Tab-separated table of C-alpha atoms and ligand atoms in Angstrom:
chain	number	residue	atom	x	y	z
B	1	MET	CA	-24.334	-32.173	8.456
B	2	THR	CA	-21.313	-33.135	10.535
B	3	ASN	CA	-17.793	-31.897	9.836
B	4	ASP	CA	-16.968	-35.367	8.491
B	5	GLU	CA	-19.928	-35.354	6.108
B	6	LEU	CA	-19.140	-31.847	4.905
B	7	PHE	CA	-15.503	-32.762	4.373
B	8	ASP	CA	-16.416	-35.908	2.400
B	9	ARG	CA	-18.720	-33.890	0.188
B	10	ALA	CA	-16.137	-31.129	-0.297
B	11	ARG	CA	-13.413	-33.631	-1.190
B	12	ARG	CA	-15.442	-34.907	-4.114
B	13	VAL	CA	-15.444	-31.552	-5.866
B	14	ILE	CA	-12.586	-29.498	-4.349
B	15	PRO	CA	-9.017	-30.869	-4.351
B	16	GLY	CA	-8.362	-32.068	-0.808
B	17	GLY	CA	-11.694	-30.503	0.183
B	18	VAL	CA	-10.083	-27.097	0.729
B	19	ASN	CA	-9.261	-23.941	-1.173
B	20	SER	CA	-5.935	-23.403	0.611
B	21	PRO	CA	-3.848	-26.416	1.662
B	22	VAL	CA	-3.170	-25.771	5.368
B	23	ARG	CA	-6.912	-25.757	6.105
B	24	ALA	CA	-6.983	-29.499	5.393
B	25	PHE	CA	-5.300	-30.483	8.722
B	26	ARG	CA	-2.801	-32.665	6.843
B	27	ALA	CA	0.035	-31.728	9.200
B	28	VAL	CA	-1.883	-32.682	12.341
B	29	GLY	CA	-4.315	-35.270	10.955
B	30	GLY	CA	-8.081	-35.378	11.518
B	31	THR	CA	-11.063	-33.599	10.009
B	32	PRO	CA	-11.035	-29.848	9.490
B	33	ARG	CA	-13.859	-27.999	11.192
B	34	PHE	CA	-16.398	-26.474	8.841
B	35	ILE	CA	-17.119	-23.026	10.183
B	36	VAL	CA	-20.598	-21.586	9.969
B	37	ARG	CA	-20.099	-18.390	11.926
B	38	GLY	CA	-17.685	-16.273	13.911
B	39	ASP	CA	-18.440	-13.872	16.747
B	40	GLY	CA	-15.824	-11.844	18.615
B	41	PRO	CA	-13.040	-14.269	19.590
B	42	TYR	CA	-15.123	-17.366	18.761
B	43	LEU	CA	-15.782	-19.644	15.826
B	44	PHE	CA	-18.748	-22.022	15.626
B	45	ASP	CA	-18.575	-25.162	13.516
B	46	ALA	CA	-21.234	-27.087	11.649
B	47	GLU	CA	-21.878	-29.271	14.693
B	48	GLY	CA	-22.574	-26.219	16.849
B	49	LYS	CA	-19.327	-26.475	18.801
B	50	ARG	CA	-17.677	-23.231	19.914
B	51	TYR	CA	-13.929	-22.578	19.654
B	52	ILE	CA	-11.734	-19.773	20.956
B	53	ASP	CA	-10.107	-18.710	17.697
B	54	TYR	CA	-6.328	-18.135	17.636
B	55	ILE	CA	-6.071	-18.197	13.836
B	56	GLY	CA	-8.220	-15.170	13.055
B	57	SER	CA	-8.453	-16.123	9.367
B	58	TRP	CA	-4.631	-16.400	9.454
B	59	GLY	CA	-4.191	-12.829	10.631
B	60	PRO	CA	-6.773	-10.395	9.263
B	61	MET	CA	-9.332	-10.597	12.102
B	62	ILE	CA	-7.437	-8.407	14.556
B	63	LEU	CA	-10.730	-6.983	15.888
B	64	GLY	CA	-12.316	-10.413	16.183
B	65	HIS	CA	-15.298	-11.544	14.145
B	66	ARG	CA	-18.313	-9.357	13.390
B	67	HIS	CA	-16.891	-6.160	14.854
B	68	PRO	CA	-19.874	-3.760	14.775
B	69	ALA	CA	-17.996	-0.790	13.233
B	70	VAL	CA	-16.554	-2.994	10.504
B	71	LEU	CA	-19.877	-4.645	9.731
B	72	ALA	CA	-21.586	-1.241	9.571
B	73	ALA	CA	-18.972	0.070	7.117
B	74	VAL	CA	-19.265	-3.013	4.935
B	75	HIS	CA	-23.068	-2.952	4.964
B	76	ALA	CA	-23.070	0.719	3.971
B	77	ALA	CA	-20.574	0.072	1.160
B	78	ILE	CA	-22.554	-2.872	-0.207
B	79	ASP	CA	-25.633	-0.704	-0.583
B	80	ASP	CA	-23.734	1.452	-3.094
B	81	GLY	CA	-22.715	-1.449	-5.349
B	82	LEU	CA	-20.067	-4.146	-5.319
B	83	SER	CA	-17.410	-3.231	-7.886
B	84	PHE	CA	-16.963	-0.494	-10.460
B	85	GLY	CA	-13.579	-1.000	-12.127
B	86	ALA	CA	-13.086	2.752	-11.825
B	87	PRO	CA	-11.388	4.857	-9.156
B	88	THR	CA	-13.180	5.535	-5.877
B	89	GLU	CA	-12.334	7.970	-3.082
B	90	ARG	CA	-12.126	5.157	-0.530
B	91	GLU	CA	-9.018	3.750	-2.260
B	92	THR	CA	-7.225	7.037	-1.592
B	93	LEU	CA	-8.538	7.137	1.972
B	94	LEU	CA	-7.277	3.612	2.684
B	95	VAL	CA	-3.865	4.336	1.173
B	96	GLU	CA	-3.645	7.582	3.184
B	97	ALA	CA	-4.533	5.635	6.342
B	98	ILE	CA	-1.758	3.134	5.590
B	99	LEU	CA	0.806	5.831	4.757
B	100	GLU	CA	0.070	7.678	7.985
B	101	HIS	CA	1.689	4.831	9.931
B	102	VAL	CA	4.433	3.688	7.542
B	103	PRO	CA	6.882	6.524	6.893
B	104	SER	CA	9.086	4.427	4.572
B	105	MET	CA	6.366	4.672	1.914
B	106	GLU	CA	5.083	7.622	-0.111
B	107	GLN	CA	2.876	5.703	-2.513
B	108	VAL	CA	0.981	2.455	-2.398
B	109	ARG	CA	-0.737	0.261	-4.947
B	110	LEU	CA	-3.684	-1.853	-3.792
B	111	VAL	CA	-4.119	-5.449	-4.940
B	112	SER	CA	-6.253	-8.377	-3.776
B	113	SER	CA	-3.894	-10.919	-2.169
B	114	GLY	CA	-0.536	-11.118	-0.443
B	115	THR	CA	0.701	-13.344	-3.252
B	116	GLU	CA	-0.128	-10.673	-5.799
B	117	ALA	CA	1.469	-7.936	-3.713
B	118	ALA	CA	4.746	-9.828	-3.171
B	119	MET	CA	4.903	-10.895	-6.815
B	120	SER	CA	4.333	-7.310	-7.951
B	121	ALA	CA	6.922	-5.888	-5.533
B	122	LEU	CA	9.417	-8.380	-6.899
B	123	ARG	CA	8.719	-7.346	-10.479
B	124	LEU	CA	9.056	-3.703	-9.503
B	125	ALA	CA	12.387	-4.373	-7.766
B	126	ARG	CA	13.698	-6.159	-10.849
B	127	GLY	CA	12.352	-3.463	-13.148
B	128	ALA	CA	13.848	-0.681	-11.048
B	129	THR	CA	17.316	-2.211	-10.756
B	130	GLY	CA	17.514	-3.939	-14.143
B	131	ARG	CA	18.787	-6.990	-12.240
B	132	ASN	CA	17.406	-10.519	-11.960
B	133	VAL	CA	18.692	-12.146	-8.782
B	134	ILE	CA	16.498	-12.162	-5.699
B	135	VAL	CA	17.439	-13.225	-2.204
B	136	LYS	CA	14.933	-14.951	0.036
B	137	PHE	CA	15.241	-16.838	3.309
B	138	GLU	CA	14.416	-20.430	4.093
B	139	GLY	CA	11.162	-20.701	6.036
B	140	CYS	CA	9.838	-17.321	4.869
B	141	TYR	CA	6.719	-17.484	2.702
B	142	HIS	CA	5.808	-14.716	0.303
B	143	GLY	CA	2.821	-16.250	-1.444
B	144	HIS	CA	2.911	-18.693	-4.319
B	145	ALA	CA	4.405	-16.739	-7.231
B	146	ASP	CA	6.722	-19.094	-9.170
B	147	ALA	CA	9.999	-17.287	-8.420
B	148	LEU	CA	9.293	-17.413	-4.671
B	149	LEU	CA	8.433	-21.113	-4.391
B	150	VAL	CA	12.025	-22.085	-3.822
B	151	LYS	CA	13.891	-24.113	-1.256
B	152	ALA	CA	17.546	-23.847	-0.356
B	153	GLY	CA	20.259	-25.501	-2.417
B	154	SER	CA	23.028	-27.459	-0.750
B	155	GLY	CA	25.606	-24.708	-0.167
B	156	LEU	CA	25.471	-21.516	1.873
B	157	ALA	CA	24.776	-19.119	-0.966
B	158	THR	CA	23.632	-21.321	-3.830
B	159	PHE	CA	20.624	-20.920	-6.076
B	160	GLY	CA	17.560	-22.846	-4.984
B	161	HIS	CA	15.231	-25.526	-6.306
B	162	PRO	CA	11.476	-25.288	-6.895
B	163	THR	CA	9.329	-26.418	-3.963
B	164	SER	CA	6.366	-27.061	-6.250
B	165	ALA	CA	5.848	-29.139	-9.358
B	166	GLY	CA	5.049	-26.871	-12.270
B	167	VAL	CA	7.739	-24.333	-11.443
B	168	PRO	CA	10.527	-24.583	-14.041
B	169	GLU	CA	14.133	-24.599	-12.780
B	170	SER	CA	14.696	-21.729	-15.215
B	171	VAL	CA	12.207	-19.569	-13.280
B	172	VAL	CA	13.970	-20.067	-9.945
B	173	GLN	CA	17.503	-19.958	-11.286
B	174	HIS	CA	17.712	-16.351	-10.124
B	175	THR	CA	16.456	-17.032	-6.590
B	176	LEU	CA	19.075	-17.364	-3.860
B	177	VAL	CA	17.758	-18.987	-0.682
B	178	LEU	CA	19.692	-18.226	2.501
B	179	GLU	CA	19.343	-19.283	6.101
B	180	TYR	CA	17.344	-16.839	8.240
B	181	ASN	CA	19.403	-14.970	10.860
B	182	ASN	CA	22.677	-16.189	9.323
B	183	VAL	CA	24.924	-13.137	8.812
B	184	ALA	CA	27.765	-15.204	7.300
B	185	ALA	CA	25.429	-16.485	4.563
B	186	LEU	CA	24.378	-12.887	3.808
B	187	GLU	CA	27.998	-11.762	3.536
B	188	GLU	CA	28.832	-14.622	1.208
B	189	ALA	CA	25.791	-14.129	-1.022
B	190	PHE	CA	26.444	-10.417	-1.485
B	191	ALA	CA	30.189	-10.955	-1.969
B	192	ARG	CA	29.507	-13.445	-4.748
B	193	HIS	CA	26.396	-12.024	-6.384
B	194	GLY	CA	26.037	-8.446	-5.081
B	195	GLU	CA	26.070	-6.771	-8.511
B	196	SER	CA	23.260	-9.010	-9.786
B	197	ILE	CA	20.944	-8.816	-6.780
B	198	ALA	CA	17.745	-6.864	-7.467
B	199	CYS	CA	16.338	-7.281	-3.984
B	200	ALA	CA	16.246	-9.242	-0.776
B	201	MET	CA	12.738	-10.105	0.386
B	202	VAL	CA	12.254	-10.942	4.040
B	203	GLU	CA	9.598	-11.469	6.689
B	204	PRO	CA	10.971	-9.222	9.470
B	205	ILE	CA	9.318	-11.501	12.003
B	206	ALA	CA	8.853	-14.803	10.233
B	207	GLY	CA	5.304	-16.063	10.727
B	208	ASN	CA	5.463	-18.928	8.284
B	209	MET	CA	7.853	-20.951	10.393
B	210	ASN	CA	5.773	-20.376	13.519
B	211	PHE	CA	7.263	-17.199	15.064
B	212	VAL	CA	10.936	-16.384	14.540
B	213	ARG	CA	12.321	-12.883	14.928
B	214	ALA	CA	15.036	-11.571	12.670
B	215	SER	CA	17.877	-10.586	14.999
B	216	VAL	CA	18.920	-6.934	15.104
B	217	PRO	CA	22.473	-7.649	13.807
B	218	PHE	CA	21.017	-9.727	10.959
B	219	MET	CA	18.572	-7.006	9.938
B	220	GLN	CA	21.168	-4.280	10.274
B	221	ARG	CA	23.668	-6.152	8.090
B	222	LEU	CA	20.975	-6.999	5.539
B	223	ARG	CA	20.111	-3.302	5.246
B	224	GLU	CA	23.776	-2.320	4.905
B	225	LEU	CA	24.531	-4.966	2.286
B	226	CYS	CA	21.479	-4.076	0.192
B	227	SER	CA	22.388	-0.383	0.248
B	228	ALA	CA	26.077	-0.984	-0.469
B	229	ASN	CA	25.235	-3.200	-3.445
B	230	GLY	CA	22.403	-1.165	-4.952
B	231	ALA	CA	19.853	-3.851	-4.110
B	232	LEU	CA	16.405	-3.093	-2.697
B	233	LEU	CA	15.304	-4.349	0.698
B	234	VAL	CA	11.731	-5.601	0.494
B	235	PHE	CA	9.822	-6.165	3.742
B	236	ASP	CA	7.013	-8.667	3.491
B	237	GLU	CA	4.683	-7.391	6.194
B	238	VAL	CA	1.621	-9.276	4.964
B	239	MET	CA	1.460	-10.892	8.391
B	240	THR	CA	3.291	-8.399	10.619
B	241	GLY	CA	1.834	-5.203	9.121
B	242	PHE	CA	-0.654	-3.493	11.473
B	243	ARG	CA	-0.434	-6.684	13.573
B	244	VAL	CA	2.793	-6.537	15.615
B	245	ALA	CA	2.568	-2.740	15.862
B	246	LEU	CA	0.643	0.002	14.080
B	247	GLY	CA	3.635	0.737	11.857
B	248	GLY	CA	4.431	-2.954	11.371
B	249	ALA	CA	7.695	-4.709	12.124
B	250	GLN	CA	9.595	-1.926	10.377
B	251	ALA	CA	8.573	0.437	13.175
B	252	LEU	CA	10.174	-1.991	15.636
B	253	CYS	CA	13.334	-2.257	13.491
B	254	ALA	CA	13.577	1.534	13.371
B	255	ARG	CA	13.490	1.569	17.178
B	256	SER	CA	16.584	-0.672	17.396
B	257	ILE	CA	18.388	0.533	14.257
B	258	PRO	CA	18.341	4.345	13.918
B	259	GLY	CA	17.218	5.509	10.473
B	260	PHE	CA	16.156	2.013	9.434
B	261	ALA	CA	13.667	1.693	6.568
B	262	PRO	CA	12.983	-0.897	3.874
B	263	ASP	CA	12.801	0.240	0.228
B	264	LEU	CA	9.589	-1.599	-0.572
B	265	SER	CA	6.943	-3.024	1.737
B	266	VAL	CA	4.238	-5.570	1.169
B	267	PHE	CA	1.022	-5.644	3.202
B	268	GLY	CA	-2.112	-7.803	3.351
B	269	LYS	CA	-4.361	-9.445	5.931
B	270	VAL	CA	-5.159	-6.720	8.558
B	271	ILE	CA	-5.360	-3.887	5.992
B	272	GLY	CA	-8.362	-5.679	4.489
B	273	GLY	CA	-9.947	-6.619	7.819
B	274	GLY	CA	-11.050	-9.978	6.378
B	275	MET	CA	-11.823	-8.949	2.799
B	276	PRO	CA	-9.460	-9.665	-0.136
B	277	MET	CA	-7.055	-6.747	0.078
B	278	ALA	CA	-3.275	-6.353	-0.047
B	279	ALA	CA	-0.821	-3.644	-1.029
B	280	PHE	CA	2.756	-2.824	-1.842
B	281	GLY	CA	4.469	0.506	-1.563
B	282	GLY	CA	7.640	2.543	-1.320
B	283	LYS	CA	9.087	5.920	-2.214
B	284	ARG	CA	7.410	7.854	-5.009
B	285	ALA	CA	10.294	7.573	-7.488
B	286	LEU	CA	10.194	3.800	-7.225
B	287	MET	CA	6.407	3.425	-7.280
B	288	GLU	CA	6.053	5.707	-10.313
B	289	LEU	CA	7.892	3.094	-12.356
B	290	LEU	CA	4.565	1.197	-12.337
B	291	ALA	CA	2.063	1.324	-15.209
B	292	PRO	CA	0.434	3.614	-16.278
B	293	LEU	CA	3.370	5.975	-15.548
B	294	GLY	CA	6.297	3.640	-15.972
B	295	PRO	CA	7.463	0.467	-17.711
B	296	VAL	CA	6.656	-2.078	-14.956
B	297	TYR	CA	3.259	-3.625	-15.687
B	298	GLN	CA	0.795	-4.475	-12.937
B	299	ALA	CA	-3.022	-4.481	-12.881
B	300	GLY	CA	-6.166	-6.020	-11.318
B	301	THR	CA	-9.902	-6.121	-12.125
B	302	LEU	CA	-10.909	-6.126	-8.454
B	303	SER	CA	-7.945	-4.134	-7.076
B	304	GLY	CA	-9.086	-1.549	-4.540
B	305	ASN	CA	-12.545	-3.124	-4.394
B	306	PRO	CA	-15.062	-0.765	-2.739
B	307	ILE	CA	-16.263	-3.284	-0.123
B	308	ALA	CA	-12.718	-4.366	0.754
B	309	THR	CA	-11.535	-0.766	1.102
B	310	ALA	CA	-14.498	0.021	3.381
B	311	CYS	CA	-13.679	-3.010	5.528
B	312	GLY	CA	-9.953	-2.170	5.659
B	313	LEU	CA	-10.585	1.480	6.509
B	314	ALA	CA	-12.964	0.645	9.346
B	315	THR	CA	-10.440	-1.865	10.705
B	316	LEU	CA	-7.492	0.555	10.565
B	317	ARG	CA	-9.597	3.230	12.259
B	318	GLU	CA	-10.266	0.934	15.230
B	319	ILE	CA	-6.683	-0.258	15.688
B	320	ALA	CA	-5.286	3.297	15.479
B	321	ARG	CA	-7.107	4.245	18.704
B	322	PRO	CA	-4.731	5.249	21.520
B	323	GLY	CA	-3.629	2.304	23.646
B	324	TYR	CA	-5.025	-0.318	21.264
B	325	PHE	CA	-1.727	-2.093	20.618
B	326	ASP	CA	-0.528	-1.875	24.205
B	327	ALA	CA	-3.646	-3.709	25.357
B	328	LEU	CA	-3.455	-6.278	22.554
B	329	ALA	CA	0.241	-6.910	23.213
B	330	ALA	CA	-0.348	-7.314	26.962
B	331	ARG	CA	-3.114	-9.873	26.376
B	332	THR	CA	-0.965	-11.787	23.893
B	333	ARG	CA	2.011	-11.789	26.276
B	334	ALA	CA	-0.260	-13.068	29.059
B	335	LEU	CA	-1.360	-15.924	26.811
B	336	VAL	CA	2.196	-16.966	25.938
B	337	ALA	CA	3.478	-16.623	29.512
B	338	GLY	CA	0.481	-18.632	30.711
B	339	LEU	CA	1.059	-21.392	28.144
B	340	ILE	CA	4.690	-21.708	29.212
B	341	GLU	CA	3.666	-21.799	32.866
B	342	ALA	CA	0.978	-24.421	32.191
B	343	ALA	CA	3.607	-26.509	30.416
B	344	GLN	CA	6.039	-26.112	33.299
B	345	ARG	CA	3.427	-27.219	35.817
B	346	ALA	CA	2.827	-30.308	33.671
B	347	GLY	CA	6.573	-30.989	33.475
B	348	VAL	CA	6.733	-30.129	29.761
B	349	THR	CA	9.358	-27.871	28.198
B	350	MET	CA	7.926	-25.059	26.119
B	351	VAL	CA	9.266	-21.731	24.885
B	352	GLY	CA	7.326	-18.916	23.275
B	353	ASP	CA	7.421	-15.357	22.043
B	354	SER	CA	5.033	-12.655	20.885
B	355	GLU	CA	4.866	-9.167	19.473
B	356	GLY	CA	1.661	-7.140	19.361
B	357	GLY	CA	-1.120	-9.599	18.557
B	358	MET	CA	1.095	-12.281	16.969
B	359	PHE	CA	2.627	-15.179	18.880
B	360	GLY	CA	4.362	-18.520	18.665
B	361	PHE	CA	5.246	-21.362	21.009
B	362	PHE	CA	7.474	-24.401	20.598
B	363	PHE	CA	8.072	-27.647	22.414
B	364	ALA	CA	11.793	-26.969	22.655
B	365	THR	CA	14.331	-25.661	25.155
B	366	GLU	CA	15.322	-22.542	23.194
B	367	LEU	CA	13.581	-20.208	20.775
B	368	PRO	CA	14.373	-21.281	17.194
B	369	GLN	CA	16.445	-18.899	15.075
B	370	ASN	CA	15.825	-20.438	11.658
B	371	TYR	CA	13.827	-23.033	9.745
B	372	GLY	CA	16.098	-25.925	10.706
B	373	ASP	CA	15.652	-25.087	14.394
B	374	VAL	CA	11.858	-24.970	13.987
B	375	MET	CA	11.802	-28.325	12.240
B	376	ALA	CA	13.873	-29.807	15.085
B	377	THR	CA	11.213	-28.951	17.706
B	378	ASP	CA	8.855	-31.672	18.974
B	379	LYS	CA	6.252	-32.088	16.221
B	380	GLU	CA	4.549	-35.135	17.740
B	381	ARG	CA	3.918	-33.281	20.959
B	382	PHE	CA	2.662	-30.257	19.051
B	383	ASN	CA	0.200	-32.416	17.124
B	384	ARG	CA	-1.076	-34.093	20.299
B	385	PHE	CA	-1.423	-30.695	21.959
B	386	PHE	CA	-3.267	-29.287	18.951
B	387	HIS	CA	-5.890	-32.039	19.062
B	388	ALA	CA	-6.217	-31.948	22.846
B	389	MET	CA	-6.863	-28.195	22.646
B	390	LEU	CA	-9.263	-28.495	19.710
B	391	GLY	CA	-11.256	-31.071	21.680
B	392	ARG	CA	-11.446	-28.540	24.528
B	393	GLY	CA	-12.707	-25.780	22.234
B	394	VAL	CA	-9.446	-23.957	21.479
B	395	TYR	CA	-8.652	-23.494	17.804
B	396	LEU	CA	-4.881	-23.207	17.288
B	397	ALA	CA	-3.153	-23.203	13.897
B	398	PRO	CA	-3.168	-26.804	12.610
B	399	ALA	CA	0.579	-26.982	11.937
B	400	LEU	CA	3.621	-26.252	14.044
B	401	TYR	CA	5.087	-23.936	11.422
B	402	GLU	CA	2.276	-21.363	11.686
B	403	ALA	CA	2.101	-18.293	13.914
B	404	GLY	CA	-0.899	-17.644	16.153
B	405	PHE	CA	-3.014	-14.518	16.492
B	406	VAL	CA	-4.865	-12.873	19.356
B	407	SER	CA	-7.574	-10.310	18.635
B	408	SER	CA	-8.784	-7.393	20.725
B	409	ALA	CA	-12.034	-9.329	21.138
B	410	HIS	CA	-10.237	-11.952	23.245
B	411	ARG	CA	-11.052	-11.129	26.854
B	412	GLU	CA	-9.272	-12.101	30.035
B	413	ASP	CA	-11.660	-14.988	30.640
B	414	ASP	CA	-10.973	-16.350	27.133
B	415	ILE	CA	-7.253	-16.394	27.923
B	416	ALA	CA	-7.959	-18.026	31.306
B	417	ALA	CA	-10.128	-20.702	29.653
B	418	THR	CA	-7.373	-21.319	27.090
B	419	LEU	CA	-4.757	-21.726	29.805
B	420	ALA	CA	-6.958	-24.114	31.785
B	421	ALA	CA	-7.414	-26.179	28.605
B	422	ALA	CA	-3.652	-26.077	28.018
B	423	HIS	CA	-2.908	-27.341	31.514
B	424	GLU	CA	-5.347	-30.233	31.091
B	425	SER	CA	-4.056	-31.000	27.598
B	426	LEU	CA	-0.426	-31.093	28.703
B	427	SER	CA	-1.095	-33.046	31.870
B	428	GLY	CA	-3.025	-35.772	30.082
Y	1	LIG	N1	3.484	-13.116	2.663
Y	1	LIG	C1	3.335	-13.547	3.916
Y	1	LIG	C2	4.330	-13.147	4.948
Y	1	LIG	C3	2.246	-14.346	4.257
Y	1	LIG	O1	2.118	-14.776	5.521
Y	1	LIG	C4	1.300	-14.695	3.254
Y	1	LIG	C5	0.091	-15.563	3.553
Y	1	LIG	N2	0.046	-16.221	4.731
Y	1	LIG	C6	1.506	-14.222	1.954
Y	1	LIG	C7	2.598	-13.426	1.701
Y	1	LIG	C8	0.543	-14.553	0.869
Y	1	LIG	O2	-0.666	-13.916	1.062
Y	1	LIG	P1	-2.017	-14.465	0.410
Y	1	LIG	O3	-2.324	-15.769	1.061
Y	1	LIG	O4	-3.027	-13.387	0.689
Y	1	LIG	O5	-1.760	-14.623	-1.058
């Protein structure tokens, strides 16, 4: 069947034909590709067309598709059974592997999705502080828990409004939405509401408004204000964790801000290597407030699933090899520099940025600092570029507000082919 036929059939029985909205290509138009197989840096669709994949399942596939060590670990795990609902040693091994690289945490709880992890971290922060107010930043996404589906109100430090039908105002009345990288908004929010703030949750490099770094002064002030007001700083590293560096974005923050550490961290994507797996963690005293030890309830039938832990462990083992991130970062930088150069040669203005294996590019003259800046970049040109690249066998994220991902399976000739396609696409 063709992609069109598959999409028509899917749309009859699945809302919008997809099980997660961005897959539907609504932002860019056209028919989503139905994928039958991945291999290394490539995806193959139902019509047999090959694509160089810069989505990587939205982040998890840092080793590329069908990495032999990962497949071997998963195959071996499957032979022992799929799920037990009882503890297994591999859960401890995976948590130990995570802790080895993230010194801000002493304990971790495993869950099955980033949404679940962020929602649980939020409940823990509220339970630990006995406070209700949470701070989040416009353009950051933390999964679809009710309290986090909020857009900014009209003022600088006002409470937000639901971004989804079905979320009562009363559920988001405790969520303050601030502008990313805006220190004045932080100051005002903490001055007004500091004693009620349970936590501030932030993507340290925002990957849900393409790719926007938190500035060092912003992050430093956020840390200071949380500490001074008894609020917890929660890092959502679902995307950045084990992706921008082995120790996540917090390792990069600690390089620029001595002694820097978040209080709670949320992980997903890479730690599961493509299987449903996510986690949240922090210092022992905080984490032991969770059931069964403490009063904050949290649970999951498939949490710490034996196949997912095997997949995550094998993935972390590969990316912890010496030099892995240096090579991945160099390849990703070469891609972004090449895209900008291809644009320049075609007389098009583009800016871009990357860290580790995560990148973003914009049709704009300056790198955006917040959601408003991202939305002001040239969307029409992005959409045309997306389709021109897709036609040439390069699979970029189908929306300008998504980050891109390079895997260690992408070779130099894949980058070269991508840049040749970009030059053609932008010249046309
Ligand atoms: N936090 C961030 C930063 C994310 O990027 C995502 C998903 N893209 C989530 C949370 C939610 O994760 P999941 O889709 O696994 O629920």
